[in-house]
XYZ file of C-alpha atoms in Angstrom:
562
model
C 46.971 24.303 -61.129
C 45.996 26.189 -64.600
C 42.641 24.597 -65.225
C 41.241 23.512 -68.381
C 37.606 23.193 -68.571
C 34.956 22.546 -71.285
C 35.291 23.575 -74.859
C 33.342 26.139 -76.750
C 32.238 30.170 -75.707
C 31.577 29.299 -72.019
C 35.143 28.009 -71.560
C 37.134 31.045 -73.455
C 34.567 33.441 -71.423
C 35.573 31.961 -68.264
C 39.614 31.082 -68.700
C 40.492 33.855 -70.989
C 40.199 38.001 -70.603
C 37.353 39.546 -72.679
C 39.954 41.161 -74.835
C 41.616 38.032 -76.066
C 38.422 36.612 -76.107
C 37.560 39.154 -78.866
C 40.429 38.443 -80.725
C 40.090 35.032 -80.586
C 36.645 35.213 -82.648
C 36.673 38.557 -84.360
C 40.628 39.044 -85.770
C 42.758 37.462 -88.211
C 45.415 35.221 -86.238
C 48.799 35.085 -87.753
C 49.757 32.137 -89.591
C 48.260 29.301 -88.256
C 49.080 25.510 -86.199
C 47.657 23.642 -89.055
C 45.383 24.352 -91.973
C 42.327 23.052 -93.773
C 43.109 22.099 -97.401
C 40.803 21.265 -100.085
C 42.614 18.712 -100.825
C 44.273 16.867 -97.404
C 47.534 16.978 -97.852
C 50.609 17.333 -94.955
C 51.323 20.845 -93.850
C 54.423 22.551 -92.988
C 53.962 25.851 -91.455
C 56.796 28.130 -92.072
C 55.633 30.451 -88.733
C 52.955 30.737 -86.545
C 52.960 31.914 -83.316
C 51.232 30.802 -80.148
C 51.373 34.768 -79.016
C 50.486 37.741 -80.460
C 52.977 40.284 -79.447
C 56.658 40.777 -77.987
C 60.431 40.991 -79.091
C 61.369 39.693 -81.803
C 64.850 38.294 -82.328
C 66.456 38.677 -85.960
C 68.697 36.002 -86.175
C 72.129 35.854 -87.941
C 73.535 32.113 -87.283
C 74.578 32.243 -83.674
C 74.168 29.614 -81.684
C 73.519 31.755 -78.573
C 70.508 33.386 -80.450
C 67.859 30.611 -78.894
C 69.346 31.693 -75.332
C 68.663 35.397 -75.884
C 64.753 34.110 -76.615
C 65.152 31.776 -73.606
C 66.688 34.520 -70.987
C 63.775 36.883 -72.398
C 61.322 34.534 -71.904
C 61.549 33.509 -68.086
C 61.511 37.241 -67.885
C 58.296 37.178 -68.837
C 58.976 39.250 -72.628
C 57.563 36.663 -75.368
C 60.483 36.757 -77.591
C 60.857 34.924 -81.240
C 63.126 34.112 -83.730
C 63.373 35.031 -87.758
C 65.647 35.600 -90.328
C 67.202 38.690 -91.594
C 65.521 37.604 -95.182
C 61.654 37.226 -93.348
C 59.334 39.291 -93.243
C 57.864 41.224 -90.616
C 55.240 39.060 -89.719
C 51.810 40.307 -89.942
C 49.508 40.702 -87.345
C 52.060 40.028 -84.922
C 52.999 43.538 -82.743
C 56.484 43.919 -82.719
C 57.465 45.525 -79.103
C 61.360 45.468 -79.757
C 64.127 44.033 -82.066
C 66.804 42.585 -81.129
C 70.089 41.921 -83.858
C 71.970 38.476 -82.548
C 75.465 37.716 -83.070
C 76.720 35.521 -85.453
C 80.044 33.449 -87.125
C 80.769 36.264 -89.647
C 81.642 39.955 -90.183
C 79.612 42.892 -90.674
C 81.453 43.526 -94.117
C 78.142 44.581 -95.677
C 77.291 40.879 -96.773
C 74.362 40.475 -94.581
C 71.549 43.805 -93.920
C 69.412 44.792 -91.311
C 65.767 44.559 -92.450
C 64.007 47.938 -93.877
C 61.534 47.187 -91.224
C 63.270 47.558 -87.986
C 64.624 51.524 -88.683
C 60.639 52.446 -89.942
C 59.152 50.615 -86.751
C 60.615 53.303 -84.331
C 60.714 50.386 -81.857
C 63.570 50.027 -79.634
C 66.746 48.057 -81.242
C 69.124 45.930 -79.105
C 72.060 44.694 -81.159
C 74.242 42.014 -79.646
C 78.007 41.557 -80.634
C 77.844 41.033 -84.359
C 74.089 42.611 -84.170
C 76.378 45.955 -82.978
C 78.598 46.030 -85.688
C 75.696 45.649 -88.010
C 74.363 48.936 -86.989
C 77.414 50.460 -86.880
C 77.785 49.657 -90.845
C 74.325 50.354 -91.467
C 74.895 54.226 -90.259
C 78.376 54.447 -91.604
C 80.785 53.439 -88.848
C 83.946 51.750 -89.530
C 84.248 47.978 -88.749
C 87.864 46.809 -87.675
C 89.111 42.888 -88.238
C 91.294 40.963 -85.399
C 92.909 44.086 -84.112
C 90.911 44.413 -80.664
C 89.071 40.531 -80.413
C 88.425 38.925 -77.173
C 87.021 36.250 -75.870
C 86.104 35.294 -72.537
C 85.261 37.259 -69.208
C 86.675 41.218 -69.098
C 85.414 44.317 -67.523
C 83.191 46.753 -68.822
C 83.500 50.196 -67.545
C 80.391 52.850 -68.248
C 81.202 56.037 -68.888
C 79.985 58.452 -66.296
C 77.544 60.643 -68.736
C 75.199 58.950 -70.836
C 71.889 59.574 -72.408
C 68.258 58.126 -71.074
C 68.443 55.337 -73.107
C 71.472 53.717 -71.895
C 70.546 54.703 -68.022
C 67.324 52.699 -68.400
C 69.393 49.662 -70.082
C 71.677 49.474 -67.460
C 69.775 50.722 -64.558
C 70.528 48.940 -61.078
C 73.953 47.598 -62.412
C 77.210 49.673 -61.752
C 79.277 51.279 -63.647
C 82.011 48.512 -63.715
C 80.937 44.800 -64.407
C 82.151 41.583 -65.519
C 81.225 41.040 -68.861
C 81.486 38.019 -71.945
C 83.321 38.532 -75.254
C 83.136 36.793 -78.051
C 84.254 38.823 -80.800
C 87.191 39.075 -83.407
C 85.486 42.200 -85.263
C 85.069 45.199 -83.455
C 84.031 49.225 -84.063
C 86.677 51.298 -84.897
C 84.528 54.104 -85.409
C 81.358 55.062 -83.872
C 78.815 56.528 -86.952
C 78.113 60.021 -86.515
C 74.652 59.609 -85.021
C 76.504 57.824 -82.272
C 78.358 57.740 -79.092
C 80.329 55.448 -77.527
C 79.553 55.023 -73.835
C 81.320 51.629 -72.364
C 84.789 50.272 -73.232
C 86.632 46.844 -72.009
C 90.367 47.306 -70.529
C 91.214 46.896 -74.273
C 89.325 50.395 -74.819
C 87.037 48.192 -77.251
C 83.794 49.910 -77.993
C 81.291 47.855 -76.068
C 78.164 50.479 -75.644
C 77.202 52.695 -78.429
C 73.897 54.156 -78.774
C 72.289 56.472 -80.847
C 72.149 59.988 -79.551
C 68.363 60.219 -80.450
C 66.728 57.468 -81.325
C 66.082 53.619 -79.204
C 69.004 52.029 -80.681
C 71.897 50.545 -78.655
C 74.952 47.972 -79.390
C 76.418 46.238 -77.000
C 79.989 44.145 -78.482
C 79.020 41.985 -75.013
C 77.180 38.769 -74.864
C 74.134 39.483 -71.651
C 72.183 36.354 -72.370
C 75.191 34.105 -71.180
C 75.452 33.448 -67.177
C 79.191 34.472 -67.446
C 78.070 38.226 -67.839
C 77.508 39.249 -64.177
C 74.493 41.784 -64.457
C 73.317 39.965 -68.174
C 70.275 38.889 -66.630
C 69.395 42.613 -65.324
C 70.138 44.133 -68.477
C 67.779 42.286 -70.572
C 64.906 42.759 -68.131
C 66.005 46.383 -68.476
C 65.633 45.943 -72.620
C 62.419 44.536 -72.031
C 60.732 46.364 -69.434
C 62.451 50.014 -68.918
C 63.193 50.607 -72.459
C 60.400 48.511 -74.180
C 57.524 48.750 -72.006
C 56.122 45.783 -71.588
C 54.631 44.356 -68.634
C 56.914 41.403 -68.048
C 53.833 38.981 -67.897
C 54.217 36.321 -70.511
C 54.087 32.483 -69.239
C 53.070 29.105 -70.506
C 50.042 29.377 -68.958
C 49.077 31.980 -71.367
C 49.980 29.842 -74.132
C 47.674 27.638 -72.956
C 44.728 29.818 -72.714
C 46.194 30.481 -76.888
C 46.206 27.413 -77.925
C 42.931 26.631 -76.498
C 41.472 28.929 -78.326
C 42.879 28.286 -81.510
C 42.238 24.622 -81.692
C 38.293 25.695 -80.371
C 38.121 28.155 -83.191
C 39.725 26.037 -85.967
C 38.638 22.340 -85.312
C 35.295 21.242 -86.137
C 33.608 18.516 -84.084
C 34.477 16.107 -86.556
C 38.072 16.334 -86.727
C 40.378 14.111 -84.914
C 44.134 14.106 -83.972
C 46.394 11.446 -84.416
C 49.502 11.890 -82.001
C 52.933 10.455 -82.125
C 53.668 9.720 -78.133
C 57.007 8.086 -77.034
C 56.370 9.048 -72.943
C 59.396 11.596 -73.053
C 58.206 14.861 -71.540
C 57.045 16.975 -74.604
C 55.036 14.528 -76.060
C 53.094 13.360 -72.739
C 52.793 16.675 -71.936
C 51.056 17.434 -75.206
C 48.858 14.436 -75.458
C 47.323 15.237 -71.665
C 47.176 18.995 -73.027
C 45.591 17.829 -76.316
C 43.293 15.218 -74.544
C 41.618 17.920 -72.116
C 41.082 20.942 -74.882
C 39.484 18.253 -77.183
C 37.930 15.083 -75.019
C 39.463 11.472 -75.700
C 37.699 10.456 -78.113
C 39.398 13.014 -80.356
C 42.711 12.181 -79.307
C 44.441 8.743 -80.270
C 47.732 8.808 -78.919
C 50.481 6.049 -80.337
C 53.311 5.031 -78.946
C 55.643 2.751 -81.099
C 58.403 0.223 -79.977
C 60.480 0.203 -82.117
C 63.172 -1.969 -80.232
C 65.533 0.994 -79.863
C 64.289 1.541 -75.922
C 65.674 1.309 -73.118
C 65.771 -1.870 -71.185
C 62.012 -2.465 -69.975
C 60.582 1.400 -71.530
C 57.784 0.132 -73.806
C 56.043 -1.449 -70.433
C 56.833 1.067 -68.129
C 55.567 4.067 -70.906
C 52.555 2.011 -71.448
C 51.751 1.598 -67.920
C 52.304 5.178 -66.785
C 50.487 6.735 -69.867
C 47.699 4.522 -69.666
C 47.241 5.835 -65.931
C 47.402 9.283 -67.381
C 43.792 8.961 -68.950
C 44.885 9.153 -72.523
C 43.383 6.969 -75.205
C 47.016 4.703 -76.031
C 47.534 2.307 -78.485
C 50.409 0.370 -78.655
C 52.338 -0.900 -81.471
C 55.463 -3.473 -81.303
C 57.691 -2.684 -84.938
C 60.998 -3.696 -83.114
C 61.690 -6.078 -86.241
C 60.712 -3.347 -88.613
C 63.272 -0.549 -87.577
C 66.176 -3.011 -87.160
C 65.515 -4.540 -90.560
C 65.615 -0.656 -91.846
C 69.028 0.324 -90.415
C 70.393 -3.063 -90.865
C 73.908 -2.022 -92.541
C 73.883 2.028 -92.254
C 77.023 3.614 -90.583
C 76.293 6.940 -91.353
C 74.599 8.770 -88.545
C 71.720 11.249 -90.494
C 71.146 9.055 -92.420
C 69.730 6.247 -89.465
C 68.262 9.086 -88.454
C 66.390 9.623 -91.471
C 65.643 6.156 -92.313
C 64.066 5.759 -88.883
C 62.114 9.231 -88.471
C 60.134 7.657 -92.486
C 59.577 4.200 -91.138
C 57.897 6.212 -88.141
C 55.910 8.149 -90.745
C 55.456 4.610 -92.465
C 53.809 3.158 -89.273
C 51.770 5.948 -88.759
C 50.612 5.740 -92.008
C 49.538 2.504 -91.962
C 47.542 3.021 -88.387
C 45.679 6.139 -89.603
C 44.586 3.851 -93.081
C 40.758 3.519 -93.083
C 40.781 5.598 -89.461
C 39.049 8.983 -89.737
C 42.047 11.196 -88.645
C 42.420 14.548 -89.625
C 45.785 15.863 -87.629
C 49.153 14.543 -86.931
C 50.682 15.973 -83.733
C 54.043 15.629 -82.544
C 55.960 17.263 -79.739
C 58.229 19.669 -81.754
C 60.443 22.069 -79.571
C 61.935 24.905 -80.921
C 65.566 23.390 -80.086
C 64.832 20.428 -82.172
C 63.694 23.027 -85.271
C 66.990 24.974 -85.125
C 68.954 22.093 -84.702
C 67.095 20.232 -87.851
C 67.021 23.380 -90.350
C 68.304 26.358 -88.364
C 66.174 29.045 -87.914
C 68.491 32.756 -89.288
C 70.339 33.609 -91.685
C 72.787 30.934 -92.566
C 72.610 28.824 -89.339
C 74.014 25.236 -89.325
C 72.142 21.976 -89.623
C 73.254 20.397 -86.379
C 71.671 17.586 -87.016
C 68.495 16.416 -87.879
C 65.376 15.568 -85.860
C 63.368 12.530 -86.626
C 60.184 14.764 -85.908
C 61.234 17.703 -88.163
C 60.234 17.893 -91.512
C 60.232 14.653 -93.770
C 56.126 13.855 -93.472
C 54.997 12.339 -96.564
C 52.147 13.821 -98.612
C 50.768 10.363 -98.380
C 50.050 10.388 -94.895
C 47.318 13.329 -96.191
C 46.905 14.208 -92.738
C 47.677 18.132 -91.362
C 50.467 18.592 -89.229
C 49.685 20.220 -85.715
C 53.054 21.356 -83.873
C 51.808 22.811 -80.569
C 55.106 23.320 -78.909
C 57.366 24.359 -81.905
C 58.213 27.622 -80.071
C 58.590 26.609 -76.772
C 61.750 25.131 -74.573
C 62.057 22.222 -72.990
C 61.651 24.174 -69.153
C 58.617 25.538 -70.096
C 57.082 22.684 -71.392
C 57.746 21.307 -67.891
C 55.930 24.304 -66.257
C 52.624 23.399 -68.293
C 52.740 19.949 -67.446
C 53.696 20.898 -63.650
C 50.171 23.108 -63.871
C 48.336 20.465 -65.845
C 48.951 18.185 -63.053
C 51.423 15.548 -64.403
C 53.226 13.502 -61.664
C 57.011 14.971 -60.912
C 58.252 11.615 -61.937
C 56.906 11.933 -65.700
C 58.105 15.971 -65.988
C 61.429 14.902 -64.366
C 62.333 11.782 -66.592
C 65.596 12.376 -68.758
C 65.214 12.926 -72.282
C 65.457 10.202 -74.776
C 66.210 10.467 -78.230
C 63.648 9.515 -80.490
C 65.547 7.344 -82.723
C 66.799 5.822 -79.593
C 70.002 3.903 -78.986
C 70.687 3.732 -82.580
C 72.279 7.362 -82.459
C 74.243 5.727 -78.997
C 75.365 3.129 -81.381
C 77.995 4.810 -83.681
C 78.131 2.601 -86.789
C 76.250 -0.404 -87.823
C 73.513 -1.257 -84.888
C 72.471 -5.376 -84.839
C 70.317 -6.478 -82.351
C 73.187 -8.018 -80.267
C 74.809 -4.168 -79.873
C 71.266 -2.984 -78.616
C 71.069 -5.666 -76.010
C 74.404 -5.034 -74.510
C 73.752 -0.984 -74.367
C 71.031 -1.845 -73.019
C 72.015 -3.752 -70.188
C 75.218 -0.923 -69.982
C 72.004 1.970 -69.992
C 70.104 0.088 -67.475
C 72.911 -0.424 -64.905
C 74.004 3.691 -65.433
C 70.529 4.602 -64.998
C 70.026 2.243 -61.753
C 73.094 3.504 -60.020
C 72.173 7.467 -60.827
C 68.668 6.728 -59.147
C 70.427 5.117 -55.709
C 73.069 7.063 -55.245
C 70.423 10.205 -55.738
C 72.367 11.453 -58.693
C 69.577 11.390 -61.186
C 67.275 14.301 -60.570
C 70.776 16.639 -60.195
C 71.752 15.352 -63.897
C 69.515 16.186 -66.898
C 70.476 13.825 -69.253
C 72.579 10.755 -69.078
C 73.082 7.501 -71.066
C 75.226 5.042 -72.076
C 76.977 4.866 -75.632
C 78.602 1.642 -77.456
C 81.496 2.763 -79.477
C 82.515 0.552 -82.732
C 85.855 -0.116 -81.069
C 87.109 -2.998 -79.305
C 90.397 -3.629 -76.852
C 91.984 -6.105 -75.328
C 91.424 -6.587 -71.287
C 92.065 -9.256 -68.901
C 88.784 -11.149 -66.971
C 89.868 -14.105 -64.647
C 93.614 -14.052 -66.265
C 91.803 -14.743 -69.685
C 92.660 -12.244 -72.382
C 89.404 -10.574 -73.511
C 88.842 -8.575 -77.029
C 85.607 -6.749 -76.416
C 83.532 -2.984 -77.000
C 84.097 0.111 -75.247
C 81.279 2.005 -74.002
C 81.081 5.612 -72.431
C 79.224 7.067 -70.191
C 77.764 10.527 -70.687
C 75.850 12.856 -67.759
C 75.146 16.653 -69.095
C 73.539 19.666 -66.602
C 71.331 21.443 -69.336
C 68.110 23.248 -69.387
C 67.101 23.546 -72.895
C 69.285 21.690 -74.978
C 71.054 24.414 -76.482
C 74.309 24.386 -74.392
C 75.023 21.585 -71.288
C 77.872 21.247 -68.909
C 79.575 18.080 -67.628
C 77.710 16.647 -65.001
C 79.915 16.701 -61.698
C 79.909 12.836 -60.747
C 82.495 11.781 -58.028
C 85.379 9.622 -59.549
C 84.412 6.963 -56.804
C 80.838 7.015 -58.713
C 82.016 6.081 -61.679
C 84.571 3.899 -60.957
C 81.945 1.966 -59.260
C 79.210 2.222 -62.262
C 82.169 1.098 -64.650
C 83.193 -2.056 -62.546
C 79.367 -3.102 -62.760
C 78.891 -2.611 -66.319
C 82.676 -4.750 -67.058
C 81.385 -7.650 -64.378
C 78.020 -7.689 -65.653
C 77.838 -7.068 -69.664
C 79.314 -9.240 -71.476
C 80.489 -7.612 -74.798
C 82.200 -4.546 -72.759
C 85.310 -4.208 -70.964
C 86.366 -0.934 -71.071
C 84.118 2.160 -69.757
C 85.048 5.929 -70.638
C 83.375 9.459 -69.255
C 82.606 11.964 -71.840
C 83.640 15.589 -70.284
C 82.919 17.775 -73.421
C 80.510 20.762 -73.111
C 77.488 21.941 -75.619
C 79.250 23.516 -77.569
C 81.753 22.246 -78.806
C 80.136 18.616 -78.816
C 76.291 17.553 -79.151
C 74.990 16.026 -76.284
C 74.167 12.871 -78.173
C 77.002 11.160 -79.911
C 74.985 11.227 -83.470
């Protein structure tokens, strides 16, 4: 297990290399977690990084852009995300670019930063990020003529330069590949040669002739492109250089060292803990870098749980060590949505009256910092991330803190995934049945409640929830699925109980296989399973007698219903 010992010199000498010890206490760190103000006020940091070099992803508005970062990362290549309209961040040292894909087409309406042709680093573009270069240099984009989606086969041509060996060392020369494209390159710029092309005789490899940049009109971060994962560790390693030696544990060591060189001894964090993964995982993570008494973790029931969850997450963080308060606002929340249909806005109105509570518990307390457990999917989701991404949706814990609260806002996880957040609390020593728990929204069963939610519609999901949750655990279906719940629809049909006509909800059940949020799959429950979970829920619920499976992927659908 990655240990974390005492603050101060004697634990960055011992836990952290000599040369990052340096840096910690002699160089300027880019951007920051949190800031002191003059004047207290909330922060929102725009970008800060828990690492100080890597790949960096310039983003366009795909949705597969946080994969690419994901892939890269369990390869070991630290790997972020910016827009086309950022920046190059400073003090950060840029090992590679990569160009994503995107909605669009490379008619000229969107550029490639100055930046990335001075830097001399290596360029990767992918799909749209290919026909970007190709316009930058001159080549001729084509509309709809050649577009294909779906698996086809790539074929390499026999002579190629250095550049594309390394990138597709160890792979052969024909593979099964993933398009997603309508736009393609009619013509290859005159500093460049084509050197792969799909059945369709699509370009799908061009590279320049002398310098590190290559296209490919493929998609490698997705698991449908055979050799994907080999050609990104290729990018990364062969044609990049680096070392392949990034983890969460090094974040760790990071963090630790920030917080030690930025908080004084008098400062204290407030932080937002609901007992879902990220924020547990946090508050131990927070509680050993800076003692308990620093750390106040509060968890608020807000009477959106699941059946029995404010005493079991009580119980089970209070073995944890942490210093928990508890606070019952059931009353409060319901009173706040009482009448709202509209699904961002519950969302809203519950992620202020959470700021609201919090307020009122840090009053005449001496806190200084606000944490939360921010992942990067919920910040793309929320705001998106590149160059005109989508709002998905928004995130209770993203964005929306007051000025009042006059507290600064410390995001330690913004830039990490779900999985990897799993790995630090795997290392910090959390039990497997914390790390393994399904994630919960944080505005709860409202967002399982389409429509108006009244008390009486949370106390019949509930009981729905609690029987679907039950049946996963017996049957030994729950640590295969990574999310499931229940949700109550606003419609009601008519049924027959006992020869008695009944008029009454529907509910569905949904089960997802995901890793990160970003995309899931329908989790593969026997028929016989959920025949059998549907006949409990009609039997035993009264307000429900009619029970539905959701089988629609991430994408096209959001794994929660709102």
């Amino acid at each position: 297990m990655f240990k974390i010992i005492n603050l101060g010199t004697n634990f960055l000498k011992k836990v952290i290399s000599p040369t990052v010890f340096k840096v910690f206490w002699g160089e300027v760190w880019r951007g920051t977690f949190f800031q002191k103000r003059s004047s207290p006020q909330i922060l929102f940091p725009k970008y800060y990084s828990p690492h100080q070099k890597g790949i960096l992803i310039i983003d366009y508005g795909s949705q597969y852009t946080f994969l690419i970062a994901r892939r890269l990362r369990e390869l070991g290549a630290y790997t972020e995300i910016v827009s086309n309209k950022d920046a190059l961040p400073s003090g950060f040292e840029v090992q590679g670019f990569v160009l994503s894909g995107s909605p669009r087409s490379a008619d000229g309406a969107d550029t490639v930063p100055a930046f990335l042709w001075e830097s001399g680093k290596p360029i990767l573009g992918i799909c749209y990020g290919m026909q970007l270069i190709s316009h930058a240099f001159g080549g001729q984009i084509r509309s709809q003529e050649k577009r294909e989606y779906g698996r086809a086969q790539l074929s390499l041509t026999e002579s190629s330069p250095r550049l594309v060996r390394e990138l597709f060392a160890d792979t052969p020369s024909l593979q099964t590949v993933w398009m997603s494209h309508g736009d393609d390159v009619e013509t290859a710029p005159p500093e460049f040669e084509t050197y792969g092309v799909t059945e369709s005789k699509a370009s799908a490899v061009l590279a320049h002739r002398k310098l590190p940049i290559i296209g490919l009109q493929f998609h490698p971060e997705v698991h449908h492109t055979d050799w994907g994962k080999t050609i990104l560790q290729n990018f990364a390693n062969r044609v990049c250089g680096m070392n392949l030696d990034w983890t969460p544990q090094a974040f760790v060591e990071e963090l630790a060292g920030k917080l030690e060189a930025t908080l004084g001894p008098q400062d204290r964090v407030l932080l937002a803990i609901s007992g879902g993964v990220d924020s547990t995982v946090c508050g131990v993570l927070l509680t050993k870098i800076l003692g308990k008494e620093r750390v106040t973790c509060v968890f608020v029931d807000h009477g959106l749980l699941r059946s029995g969850e404010a005493d079991y997450v009580s119980e089970k963080l209070g073995n944890l060590g942490l210093n928990l308060t508890v606070l019952e606002r059931s009353e409060l929340f319901l009173q706040k949505i009482a009448g709202v249909s509209d699904a961002e806005e519950k969302r809203k109105i519950i992620g202020r009256t959470f700021i609201e509570v919090f307020e009122k518990f840090a009053t005449g307390r001496s806190f200084t910092h606000f944490a939360q457990g921010t992942l990067y999917p919920d910040v793309i989701e929320s705001s998106g991330a590149g160059s005109q991404a989508e709002v998905i949706k928004s995130h209770h814990n993203v964005g929306g803190l007051p000025e009042t609260l006059k507290l600064s806002l410390l995001e330690p996880f913004r830039f990490l995934f779900k999985d990897e957040v799993r790995r630090l609390g795997k290392d910090l020593g959390l039990p497997e049945f914390l790390l393994n728990r399904h994630p919960f929204p944080g505005p709860g069963l409202a967002i399982r409640i389409p429509g108006e939610v009244s008390k009486e519609k949370v106390s019949i999901l509930q009981k729905a929830d609690q029987i679907f949750s039950h049946a996963l655990r017996e049957h030994g279906f729950y640590e295969k699925i990574w999310q499931a719940g229940v949700v109550l629809l606003p419609v009601k049909s008519v049924g027959v109980m006992g020869d008695k006509r009944t008029y009454e909800y529907t509910c569905v059940l949904r089960a997802v296989h995901a890793a990160d949020a970003m995309t899931a799959q329908v989790g593969d429950l026997p028929l016989s399973f959920l025949t059998g979970v549907a006949d409990q829920i009609v039997r035993k619920v009264p307000g429900i007698n009619r029970v539905l499976y959701d089988v629609t992927s991430k994408p096209p659908a959001t794994i929660e219903w709102e």
